[in-house]
Coordinates of C-alpha atoms (C1' of nucleotides) in Angstrom, one line a residue:
Chain E
X266 CA -46.0 -9.0 -56.6
X267 CA -45.4 -9.5 -52.9
X268 CA -48.4 -11.0 -51.3
X269 CA -50.1 -13.8 -53.2
X270 CA -52.4 -14.8 -50.4
X271 CA -55.0 -12.1 -50.7
X272 CA -57.6 -13.0 -53.2
X273 CA -59.9 -10.8 -51.2
X274 CA -61.1 -7.3 -51.5
X275 CA -58.4 -6.1 -53.8
X276 CA -59.1 -8.9 -56.2
X277 CA -62.8 -8.5 -55.9
X278 CA -62.4 -4.9 -56.9
X279 CA -60.3 -5.9 -59.9
X280 CA -63.0 -8.3 -61.0
X281 CA -65.7 -5.9 -60.2
X282 CA -64.1 -3.3 -62.4
X283 CA -64.2 -5.6 -65.4
X284 CA -67.7 -6.6 -64.6
X285 CA -68.8 -2.9 -64.4
X286 CA -67.2 -2.1 -67.8
X287 CA -68.8 -5.2 -69.3
X288 CA -72.2 -4.2 -68.0
X289 CA -72.3 -0.4 -68.1
X290 CA -69.5 0.4 -70.5
X291 CA -66.5 2.6 -69.6
X292 CA -68.5 5.8 -69.4
X293 CA -71.0 4.1 -67.1
X294 CA -68.3 2.8 -64.8
X295 CA -67.7 4.6 -61.6
X296 CA -66.3 3.8 -58.1
X297 CA -69.9 3.1 -57.1
X298 CA -70.8 0.7 -59.9
X299 CA -67.5 -1.1 -59.4
X300 CA -68.0 -1.4 -55.7
X301 CA -71.5 -2.7 -56.3
X302 CA -70.3 -5.3 -58.7
X303 CA -67.6 -6.3 -56.3
X304 CA -69.9 -6.3 -53.3
X305 CA -67.7 -4.0 -51.3
X306 CA -67.7 -0.5 -50.1
X307 CA -67.2 2.3 -52.5
X308 CA -64.5 4.0 -50.5
X309 CA -62.3 0.9 -50.8
X310 CA -61.7 1.7 -54.4
X311 CA -59.7 4.7 -53.4
X312 CA -58.1 3.0 -50.4
X313 CA -56.7 0.2 -52.5
X314 CA -56.1 1.8 -55.9
X315 CA -56.1 5.6 -55.3
X316 CA -58.4 6.3 -58.2
X317 CA -60.9 4.7 -60.5
X318 CA -58.6 5.1 -63.4
X319 CA -55.8 3.4 -61.7
X320 CA -58.1 0.5 -60.8
X321 CA -59.3 0.2 -64.3
X322 CA -55.8 0.2 -65.6
X323 CA -54.7 -2.5 -63.2
X324 CA -57.8 -4.6 -63.9
X325 CA -57.3 -4.4 -67.6
X326 CA -53.7 -5.4 -67.2
X327 CA -54.3 -8.3 -64.9
X328 CA -57.2 -9.7 -67.0
X329 CA -55.1 -9.5 -70.1
X330 CA -52.2 -11.3 -68.4
X331 CA -54.5 -14.1 -67.5
X332 CA -56.0 -14.2 -70.9
X333 CA -52.7 -14.3 -72.7
X334 CA -51.4 -17.0 -70.3
X335 CA -54.6 -19.0 -70.9
X336 CA -54.1 -18.9 -74.6
X337 CA -50.3 -19.3 -74.6
X338 CA -50.3 -23.0 -75.5
X339 CA -52.8 -22.4 -78.2
X340 CA -50.7 -19.7 -79.7
X341 CA -47.7 -21.9 -79.4
X342 CA -49.4 -24.6 -81.5
X343 CA -50.1 -22.2 -84.4
X344 CA -48.3 -23.1 -87.6
X345 CA -50.0 -20.9 -90.1
X346 CA -51.6 -17.5 -90.5
X347 CA -55.0 -19.1 -90.8
X348 CA -54.5 -21.0 -87.6
X349 CA -53.5 -17.7 -86.0
X350 CA -56.7 -16.2 -87.2
X351 CA -58.6 -19.2 -86.0
X352 CA -57.2 -18.8 -82.5
X353 CA -58.1 -15.2 -82.7
X354 CA -61.7 -16.1 -83.6
X355 CA -61.9 -18.6 -80.8
X356 CA -60.6 -16.1 -78.4
X357 CA -63.0 -13.6 -79.7
X358 CA -65.9 -16.0 -79.3
X359 CA -64.9 -16.8 -75.8
X360 CA -64.7 -13.2 -74.9
X361 CA -68.1 -12.6 -76.4
X362 CA -69.7 -15.5 -74.5
X363 CA -68.1 -14.2 -71.3
X364 CA -69.5 -10.8 -71.9
X365 CA -66.3 -8.9 -72.1
X366 CA -66.2 -8.5 -75.9
X367 CA -64.7 -5.1 -75.9
X368 CA -63.3 -4.3 -72.5
X369 CA -59.8 -3.7 -73.8
X370 CA -61.3 -1.8 -76.8
X371 CA -63.3 0.4 -74.6
X372 CA -60.4 1.1 -72.3
X373 CA -58.3 2.0 -75.4
X374 CA -61.0 4.4 -76.4
X375 CA -61.2 5.9 -72.9
X376 CA -57.4 6.2 -72.8
X377 CA -57.4 8.5 -75.9
X378 CA -57.9 11.5 -73.7
X379 CA -56.8 10.2 -70.3
X380 CA -53.1 9.9 -69.8
X381 CA -53.5 8.1 -66.6
X382 CA -55.3 5.3 -68.4
X383 CA -53.0 5.5 -71.4
X384 CA -49.9 4.1 -69.9
X385 CA -51.4 0.9 -68.4
X386 CA -53.4 0.3 -71.6
X387 CA -50.3 0.7 -73.7
X388 CA -48.6 -2.0 -71.6
X389 CA -51.7 -4.2 -71.7
X390 CA -51.8 -3.9 -75.5
X391 CA -48.1 -4.8 -75.7
X392 CA -48.9 -8.1 -74.0
X393 CA -51.1 -9.1 -77.0
X394 CA -48.7 -7.7 -79.6
X395 CA -45.9 -9.5 -78.0
X396 CA -47.7 -12.8 -78.2
X397 CA -48.7 -12.3 -81.8
X398 CA -45.3 -11.2 -82.7
X399 CA -43.8 -14.4 -81.5
X400 CA -46.2 -16.5 -83.4
X401 CA -45.7 -14.4 -86.6
X402 CA -42.0 -14.7 -86.4
X403 CA -42.3 -18.5 -86.1
X404 CA -45.0 -19.0 -88.7
X405 CA -43.4 -16.7 -91.3
X406 CA -40.0 -18.3 -91.1
X407 CA -39.0 -19.2 -94.6
X408 CA -42.0 -17.5 -96.1
X409 CA -41.6 -14.7 -98.7
X410 CA -43.7 -12.6 -96.5
X411 CA -41.0 -12.5 -93.9
X412 CA -38.8 -10.7 -96.3
X413 CA -41.1 -7.9 -96.8
X414 CA -42.9 -7.6 -93.5
X415 CA -41.9 -5.7 -90.4
X416 CA -43.1 -8.3 -88.0
X417 CA -43.5 -6.2 -84.9
X418 CA -45.4 -3.6 -86.8
X419 CA -47.6 -6.3 -88.4
X420 CA -48.3 -7.7 -84.9
X421 CA -49.4 -4.3 -83.7
X422 CA -51.5 -3.9 -86.8
X423 CA -53.2 -7.2 -86.3
X424 CA -53.9 -6.4 -82.7
X425 CA -55.3 -3.0 -83.5
X426 CA -57.4 -4.4 -86.3
X427 CA -58.8 -6.9 -83.9
X428 CA -59.8 -4.2 -81.5
X429 CA -61.6 -2.4 -84.2
X430 CA -63.5 -5.5 -85.2
X431 CA -64.5 -6.1 -81.6
X432 CA -65.9 -2.6 -81.4
X433 CA -67.7 -3.0 -84.6
X434 CA -69.2 -6.3 -83.6
X435 CA -70.4 -4.7 -80.4
X436 CA -72.6 -2.4 -82.5
X437 CA -73.4 -4.7 -85.3
X438 CA -73.1 -8.4 -84.4
X439 CA -74.0 -9.7 -87.8
X440 CA -71.6 -7.3 -89.5
X441 CA -68.9 -8.3 -87.2
X442 CA -69.2 -12.0 -88.0
X443 CA -69.3 -11.2 -91.7
X444 CA -66.1 -9.2 -91.4
X445 CA -64.4 -12.0 -89.7
X446 CA -65.4 -14.4 -92.4
X447 CA -64.2 -12.0 -95.0
X448 CA -60.8 -11.8 -93.4
X449 CA -60.7 -15.5 -93.2
X450 CA -61.2 -15.7 -96.9
X451 CA -58.4 -13.2 -97.4
X452 CA -56.1 -15.4 -95.3
X453 CA -56.5 -18.0 -97.9
X454 CA -54.8 -15.7 -100.3
X455 CA -51.9 -15.2 -98.1
X456 CA -51.5 -19.0 -97.8
X457 CA -51.7 -19.4 -101.5
X458 CA -48.9 -16.9 -101.7
X459 CA -46.9 -18.9 -99.4
X460 CA -47.4 -22.1 -101.4
X461 CA -46.4 -20.5 -104.6
X462 CA -43.0 -20.2 -103.0
X463 CA -40.1 -19.4 -105.3
X464 CA -42.1 -17.8 -108.0
X465 CA -43.9 -15.5 -105.6
X466 CA -40.7 -14.7 -103.9
X467 CA -39.2 -13.6 -107.2
X468 CA -42.1 -11.5 -108.2
X469 CA -42.3 -10.1 -104.8
X470 CA -38.7 -9.0 -104.8
X471 CA -38.9 -7.2 -108.1
X472 CA -42.1 -5.6 -106.9
X473 CA -40.4 -4.3 -103.8
X474 CA -37.5 -3.0 -105.7
X475 CA -39.9 -0.9 -107.8
X476 CA -41.4 0.4 -104.7
X477 CA -38.3 1.5 -103.0
Chain Q
X186 CA -83.1 18.5 -94.6
X187 CA -85.7 21.3 -94.7
X188 CA -84.0 24.5 -93.7
X189 CA -80.6 25.1 -95.2
X190 CA -80.4 28.7 -94.2
X191 CA -79.6 28.2 -90.5
X192 CA -75.9 27.7 -90.1
X193 CA -76.4 29.2 -86.7
X194 CA -77.0 27.7 -83.3
X195 CA -77.8 24.2 -84.4
X196 CA -74.8 24.0 -86.5
X197 CA -72.6 25.5 -83.9
X198 CA -73.8 22.8 -81.5
X199 CA -72.9 20.1 -84.0
X200 CA -69.5 21.6 -84.5
X201 CA -69.1 22.1 -80.8
X202 CA -70.0 18.5 -80.1
X203 CA -67.1 17.3 -82.3
X204 CA -64.8 19.9 -80.8
X205 CA -65.7 18.7 -77.3
X206 CA -65.0 15.1 -78.2
X207 CA -61.7 16.0 -79.8
X208 CA -60.6 18.0 -76.8
X209 CA -62.0 16.0 -73.8
X210 CA -62.8 12.6 -75.2
X211 CA -66.3 11.1 -75.2
X212 CA -66.3 10.6 -71.4
X213 CA -65.3 14.2 -70.9
X214 CA -68.0 15.5 -73.2
X215 CA -71.1 16.9 -71.6
X216 CA -73.9 19.4 -72.5
X217 CA -71.8 22.0 -70.7
X218 CA -68.5 21.3 -72.5
X219 CA -70.3 21.2 -75.8
X220 CA -72.1 24.4 -75.2
X221 CA -68.8 26.1 -74.1
X222 CA -67.1 24.9 -77.3
X223 CA -70.1 26.1 -79.3
X224 CA -70.3 29.4 -77.5
X225 CA -73.9 29.0 -76.7
X226 CA -76.1 28.2 -73.8
X227 CA -76.1 24.8 -72.3
X228 CA -79.9 24.5 -72.3
X229 CA -79.9 24.8 -76.1
X230 CA -78.4 21.3 -76.4
X231 CA -81.7 19.9 -75.1
X232 CA -83.9 22.4 -76.9
X233 CA -82.4 21.5 -80.3
X234 CA -81.4 17.9 -79.9
X235 CA -83.3 16.5 -76.9
X236 CA -80.3 14.9 -75.3
X237 CA -76.5 14.9 -75.4
X238 CA -76.5 11.5 -77.0
X239 CA -78.7 12.5 -79.8
X240 CA -76.5 15.5 -80.5
X241 CA -73.4 13.4 -80.6
X242 CA -75.0 10.9 -83.0
X243 CA -76.2 13.7 -85.3
X244 CA -72.8 15.4 -85.1
X245 CA -70.9 12.3 -85.9
X246 CA -73.2 11.5 -88.8
X247 CA -73.0 15.0 -90.3
X248 CA -69.2 15.1 -90.0
X249 CA -68.8 11.8 -91.6
X250 CA -71.1 12.7 -94.5
X251 CA -69.0 15.8 -95.2
X252 CA -65.8 13.8 -94.9
X253 CA -67.0 11.1 -97.2
X254 CA -68.2 13.7 -99.7
X255 CA -64.9 15.5 -99.4
X256 CA -63.0 12.3 -100.3
X257 CA -65.4 11.0 -102.9
X258 CA -63.4 12.0 -105.9
X259 CA -60.2 10.7 -104.4
X260 CA -61.9 7.4 -103.7
X261 CA -63.3 7.4 -107.3
X262 CA -59.8 7.8 -108.6
X263 CA -58.5 4.7 -106.8
X264 CA -57.4 1.9 -109.1
X265 CA -55.7 -0.5 -106.8
X266 CA -55.7 -1.8 -103.2
X267 CA -52.6 0.1 -102.5
X268 CA -54.1 3.3 -103.7
X269 CA -57.1 2.6 -101.5
X270 CA -54.7 2.3 -98.6
X271 CA -52.9 5.4 -99.7
X272 CA -56.2 7.3 -99.6
X273 CA -56.9 5.8 -96.2
X274 CA -53.6 7.0 -94.9
X275 CA -54.0 10.5 -96.4
X276 CA -57.4 10.7 -94.8
X277 CA -56.0 9.4 -91.5
X278 CA -53.2 12.0 -91.6
X279 CA -55.7 14.8 -92.3
X280 CA -57.9 13.7 -89.4
X281 CA -54.9 13.6 -87.2
X282 CA -53.8 17.1 -88.2
X283 CA -57.3 18.3 -87.7
X284 CA -57.4 16.8 -84.2
X285 CA -60.3 14.4 -84.7
X286 CA -58.2 11.3 -85.0
X287 CA -60.6 9.1 -83.3
X288 CA -63.9 10.8 -83.0
X289 CA -65.7 8.0 -84.8
X290 CA -63.7 5.5 -82.9
X291 CA -64.6 6.9 -79.6
X292 CA -68.2 7.2 -80.5
X293 CA -68.1 3.5 -81.5
X294 CA -66.7 2.7 -78.2
X295 CA -69.3 4.7 -76.4
X296 CA -72.0 3.2 -78.4
X297 CA -71.1 -0.3 -77.1
X298 CA -73.4 0.1 -74.1
X299 CA -75.6 2.9 -75.2
X300 CA -78.3 2.0 -77.6
X301 CA -79.3 5.5 -78.3
X302 CA -75.8 6.2 -79.7
X303 CA -75.6 2.8 -81.4
X304 CA -78.1 3.4 -84.1
X305 CA -76.6 6.6 -85.5
X306 CA -73.1 5.2 -85.2
X307 CA -74.1 2.2 -87.2
X308 CA -75.5 4.4 -89.9
X309 CA -72.4 6.6 -89.8
X310 CA -70.2 3.6 -90.1
X311 CA -72.2 2.4 -93.0
X312 CA -71.3 5.6 -94.9
X313 CA -67.6 4.6 -94.8
X314 CA -68.2 0.9 -95.6
X315 CA -70.4 1.9 -98.5
X316 CA -67.7 4.0 -100.0
X317 CA -65.1 1.4 -99.5
X318 CA -67.3 -1.3 -100.9
X319 CA -67.8 0.6 -104.1
X320 CA -64.1 1.1 -104.5
X321 CA -63.4 -2.5 -103.7
X322 CA -65.9 -3.8 -106.2
X323 CA -64.4 -1.7 -108.9
X324 CA -60.8 -2.4 -108.1
X325 CA -61.2 -6.1 -107.7
X326 CA -63.0 -6.6 -111.0
X327 CA -61.2 -9.3 -112.8
X328 CA -59.0 -10.1 -109.9
X329 CA -58.8 -13.6 -108.4
X330 CA -59.6 -12.0 -105.1
X331 CA -63.0 -11.1 -106.2
X332 CA -63.8 -14.8 -106.6
X333 CA -63.0 -15.5 -103.0
X334 CA -64.0 -12.4 -101.2
X335 CA -67.3 -11.2 -99.8
X336 CA -66.8 -7.6 -100.8
X337 CA -69.3 -6.0 -98.4
X338 CA -67.8 -8.0 -95.5
X339 CA -64.3 -7.0 -96.6
X340 CA -65.3 -3.4 -96.7
X341 CA -66.6 -3.6 -93.1
X342 CA -63.5 -5.4 -92.0
X343 CA -61.3 -2.7 -93.5
X344 CA -63.3 0.1 -91.9
X345 CA -63.3 -1.7 -88.6
X346 CA -59.6 -2.3 -88.8
X347 CA -59.0 1.3 -89.6
X348 CA -60.9 2.3 -86.5
X349 CA -58.8 0.0 -84.4
X350 CA -55.6 1.5 -85.9
X351 CA -56.9 5.0 -85.1
X352 CA -57.5 4.1 -81.5
X353 CA -54.1 2.5 -81.2
X354 CA -52.4 5.5 -82.7
X355 CA -54.2 7.7 -80.2
X356 CA -52.3 5.8 -77.5
X357 CA -49.1 5.0 -79.2
X358 CA -48.3 7.4 -82.1
X359 CA -45.1 5.7 -83.2
X360 CA -46.7 2.3 -83.0
X361 CA -49.6 3.5 -85.1
X362 CA -47.4 4.7 -87.9
X363 CA -45.4 1.5 -87.8
X364 CA -48.6 -0.6 -88.1
X365 CA -49.7 1.5 -91.1
X366 CA -46.3 0.8 -92.8
X367 CA -46.6 -2.8 -92.1
X368 CA -50.0 -3.0 -93.7
X369 CA -48.7 -1.1 -96.6
X370 CA -46.1 -3.8 -97.1
X371 CA -48.7 -6.5 -96.9
X372 CA -50.6 -4.7 -99.6
X373 CA -47.7 -5.4 -101.9
X374 CA -48.4 -9.1 -101.4
X375 CA -52.0 -8.7 -102.5
X376 CA -50.9 -6.9 -105.6
X377 CA -48.4 -9.5 -106.5
X378 CA -51.2 -12.0 -106.1
X379 CA -53.2 -10.0 -108.6
X380 CA -50.3 -9.9 -111.1
X381 CA -49.8 -13.6 -111.0
X382 CA -53.3 -13.8 -112.5
X383 CA -54.2 -17.1 -114.1
X384 CA -51.8 -19.2 -112.1
X385 CA -52.8 -17.7 -108.8
X386 CA -56.5 -18.1 -109.7
X387 CA -56.0 -21.8 -110.4
X388 CA -54.2 -22.4 -107.1
X389 CA -56.7 -20.3 -105.3
X390 CA -59.6 -22.3 -106.6
X391 CA -58.2 -25.6 -105.6
X392 CA -57.3 -24.2 -102.2
X393 CA -60.8 -23.0 -101.7
X394 CA -62.3 -26.3 -102.7
X395 CA -60.1 -28.0 -100.1
X396 CA -61.4 -25.5 -97.6
X397 CA -65.1 -26.0 -98.2
Chain F
dG265 C1' -58.9 -2.7 -43.6
dT266 C1' -63.5 -1.6 -43.7
dC267 C1' -67.5 1.1 -42.8
dT268 C1' -70.5 5.6 -42.5
dA269 C1' -71.0 10.1 -43.5
dT270 C1' -70.3 13.9 -46.1
dA271 C1' -68.0 17.7 -48.6
dG272 C1' -67.6 19.4 -53.0
dT273 C1' -68.2 19.1 -57.9
dA274 C1' -70.3 18.3 -62.3
dG275 C1' -73.8 16.7 -65.2
dG276 C1' -78.8 16.0 -67.3
dA277 C1' -82.7 18.1 -67.8
dT278 C1' -86.6 21.4 -67.1
dA279 C1' -89.3 25.8 -65.9
dG280 C1' -90.1 30.2 -66.9
dA281 C1' -88.6 35.0 -68.0
dC282 C1' -87.4 37.5 -72.0
Chain O
dG143 C1' -85.1 30.7 -79.8
dT144 C1' -82.4 32.0 -76.2
dC145 C1' -81.1 32.9 -71.5
dT146 C1' -81.2 32.4 -66.2
dA147 C1' -82.0 29.8 -62.5
dT148 C1' -82.6 25.7 -60.5
dC149 C1' -83.6 20.7 -59.2
dC150 C1' -82.0 16.4 -58.8
dT151 C1' -78.9 13.0 -59.4
dA152 C1' -74.4 10.8 -59.5
dC153 C1' -69.8 11.2 -59.0
dT154 C1' -64.8 11.6 -56.8
dA155 C1' -62.5 11.8 -52.8
dT156 C1' -61.7 12.3 -47.9
dA157 C1' -62.4 12.3 -42.8
dG158 C1' -63.2 9.8 -39.1
dA159 C1' -65.5 6.0 -36.4
dC160 C1' -64.9 1.2 -35.8

DNA sequence: GTCTATAGTAGGATAGAC
DNA sequence: GTCTATCCTACTATAGAC
């Protein structure tokens, strides 16, 4: 926040942390593997970040910020749910090629029983949900879906589902792709729903009344 | 598979492994913590299972088998997507109350960079997807969705998404519930789609043609 | 700020007594 | 099959020289 002219050790550690998670997984990541990836001394992890967990949290957050910023214009250009999914798939493919398929996902898993990691991960996750929420709100304007859906909740659900898919793909690549295709097909349904317009809206409303 | 009359040490280790993951998370789970939870000696982990990873894989598999069996009749009674989701939510709530919200999810994360863990986890995951696939195939019979959707792929996507939601809920309980609600609302849409029947089917088909 | 060295701890795994 | 004892490795974290 204060000094922007130090892309040195501190930044190398942040990058090294991500590299370590990519290569060894969260459980295989330590101050030593991070330092090795960063090409710096192991003790500097503690000097600059206090603990491994704090470094991991910071690294995850920074990386996500950059990633979100990098995709901001693409998100802004989205005009339909399928396009949103398309951006998601592109993003996913890029992460995959870059090797950090599931860095956030693994952090999320590690955060389950690590309160020190949980807070930064929550914040990181919120960066994604925020972005998606904005898109959803714009895309769903005038759609019957907007009348039923809790947009923030939906944004969280989408983000969470995406994380699950990343984890699954990490263990079963073919299955992951297939799942993605299946969701894409489902998105067609939602669009059809939108195109039905007034009729769907009417049926929808009555359906909702029954439900409440 | 051979001896069913030994609910002793081996079983205690299997249970202890799950207990350890529940309590300490995957990263905090070791032969020692497992043995402590099981009330047996640490060396027995290696005598009976060879390695901690093998024990974890076996434990996850067995637990999932039991869980799937326990919910088999409830799955069999499902007649709509919303009911499927309802069963999913019940199941989720039960897991939550029992404390093993995200055992499978955490295993999946750990398996990302651990081939020894990956294979059993893949198999375990397949138990869930298989169950869901059966339900989907039955529920979607005659539905326009069935004509678009790759059912096995969809089953995998649903399972994976569920895992993601579990991880999210583990870090943000309120957010997790809200996501679940949002999905529930979306499910209404799908049902409306089904009820539209012939019209939707027609629109759907033309939409698909455009897409291909 | 960065390095070496090291204390202290915990974990995987095995040997060997029982 | 189960336990004790133990080896070795790897980790977090700090102290102190530079």
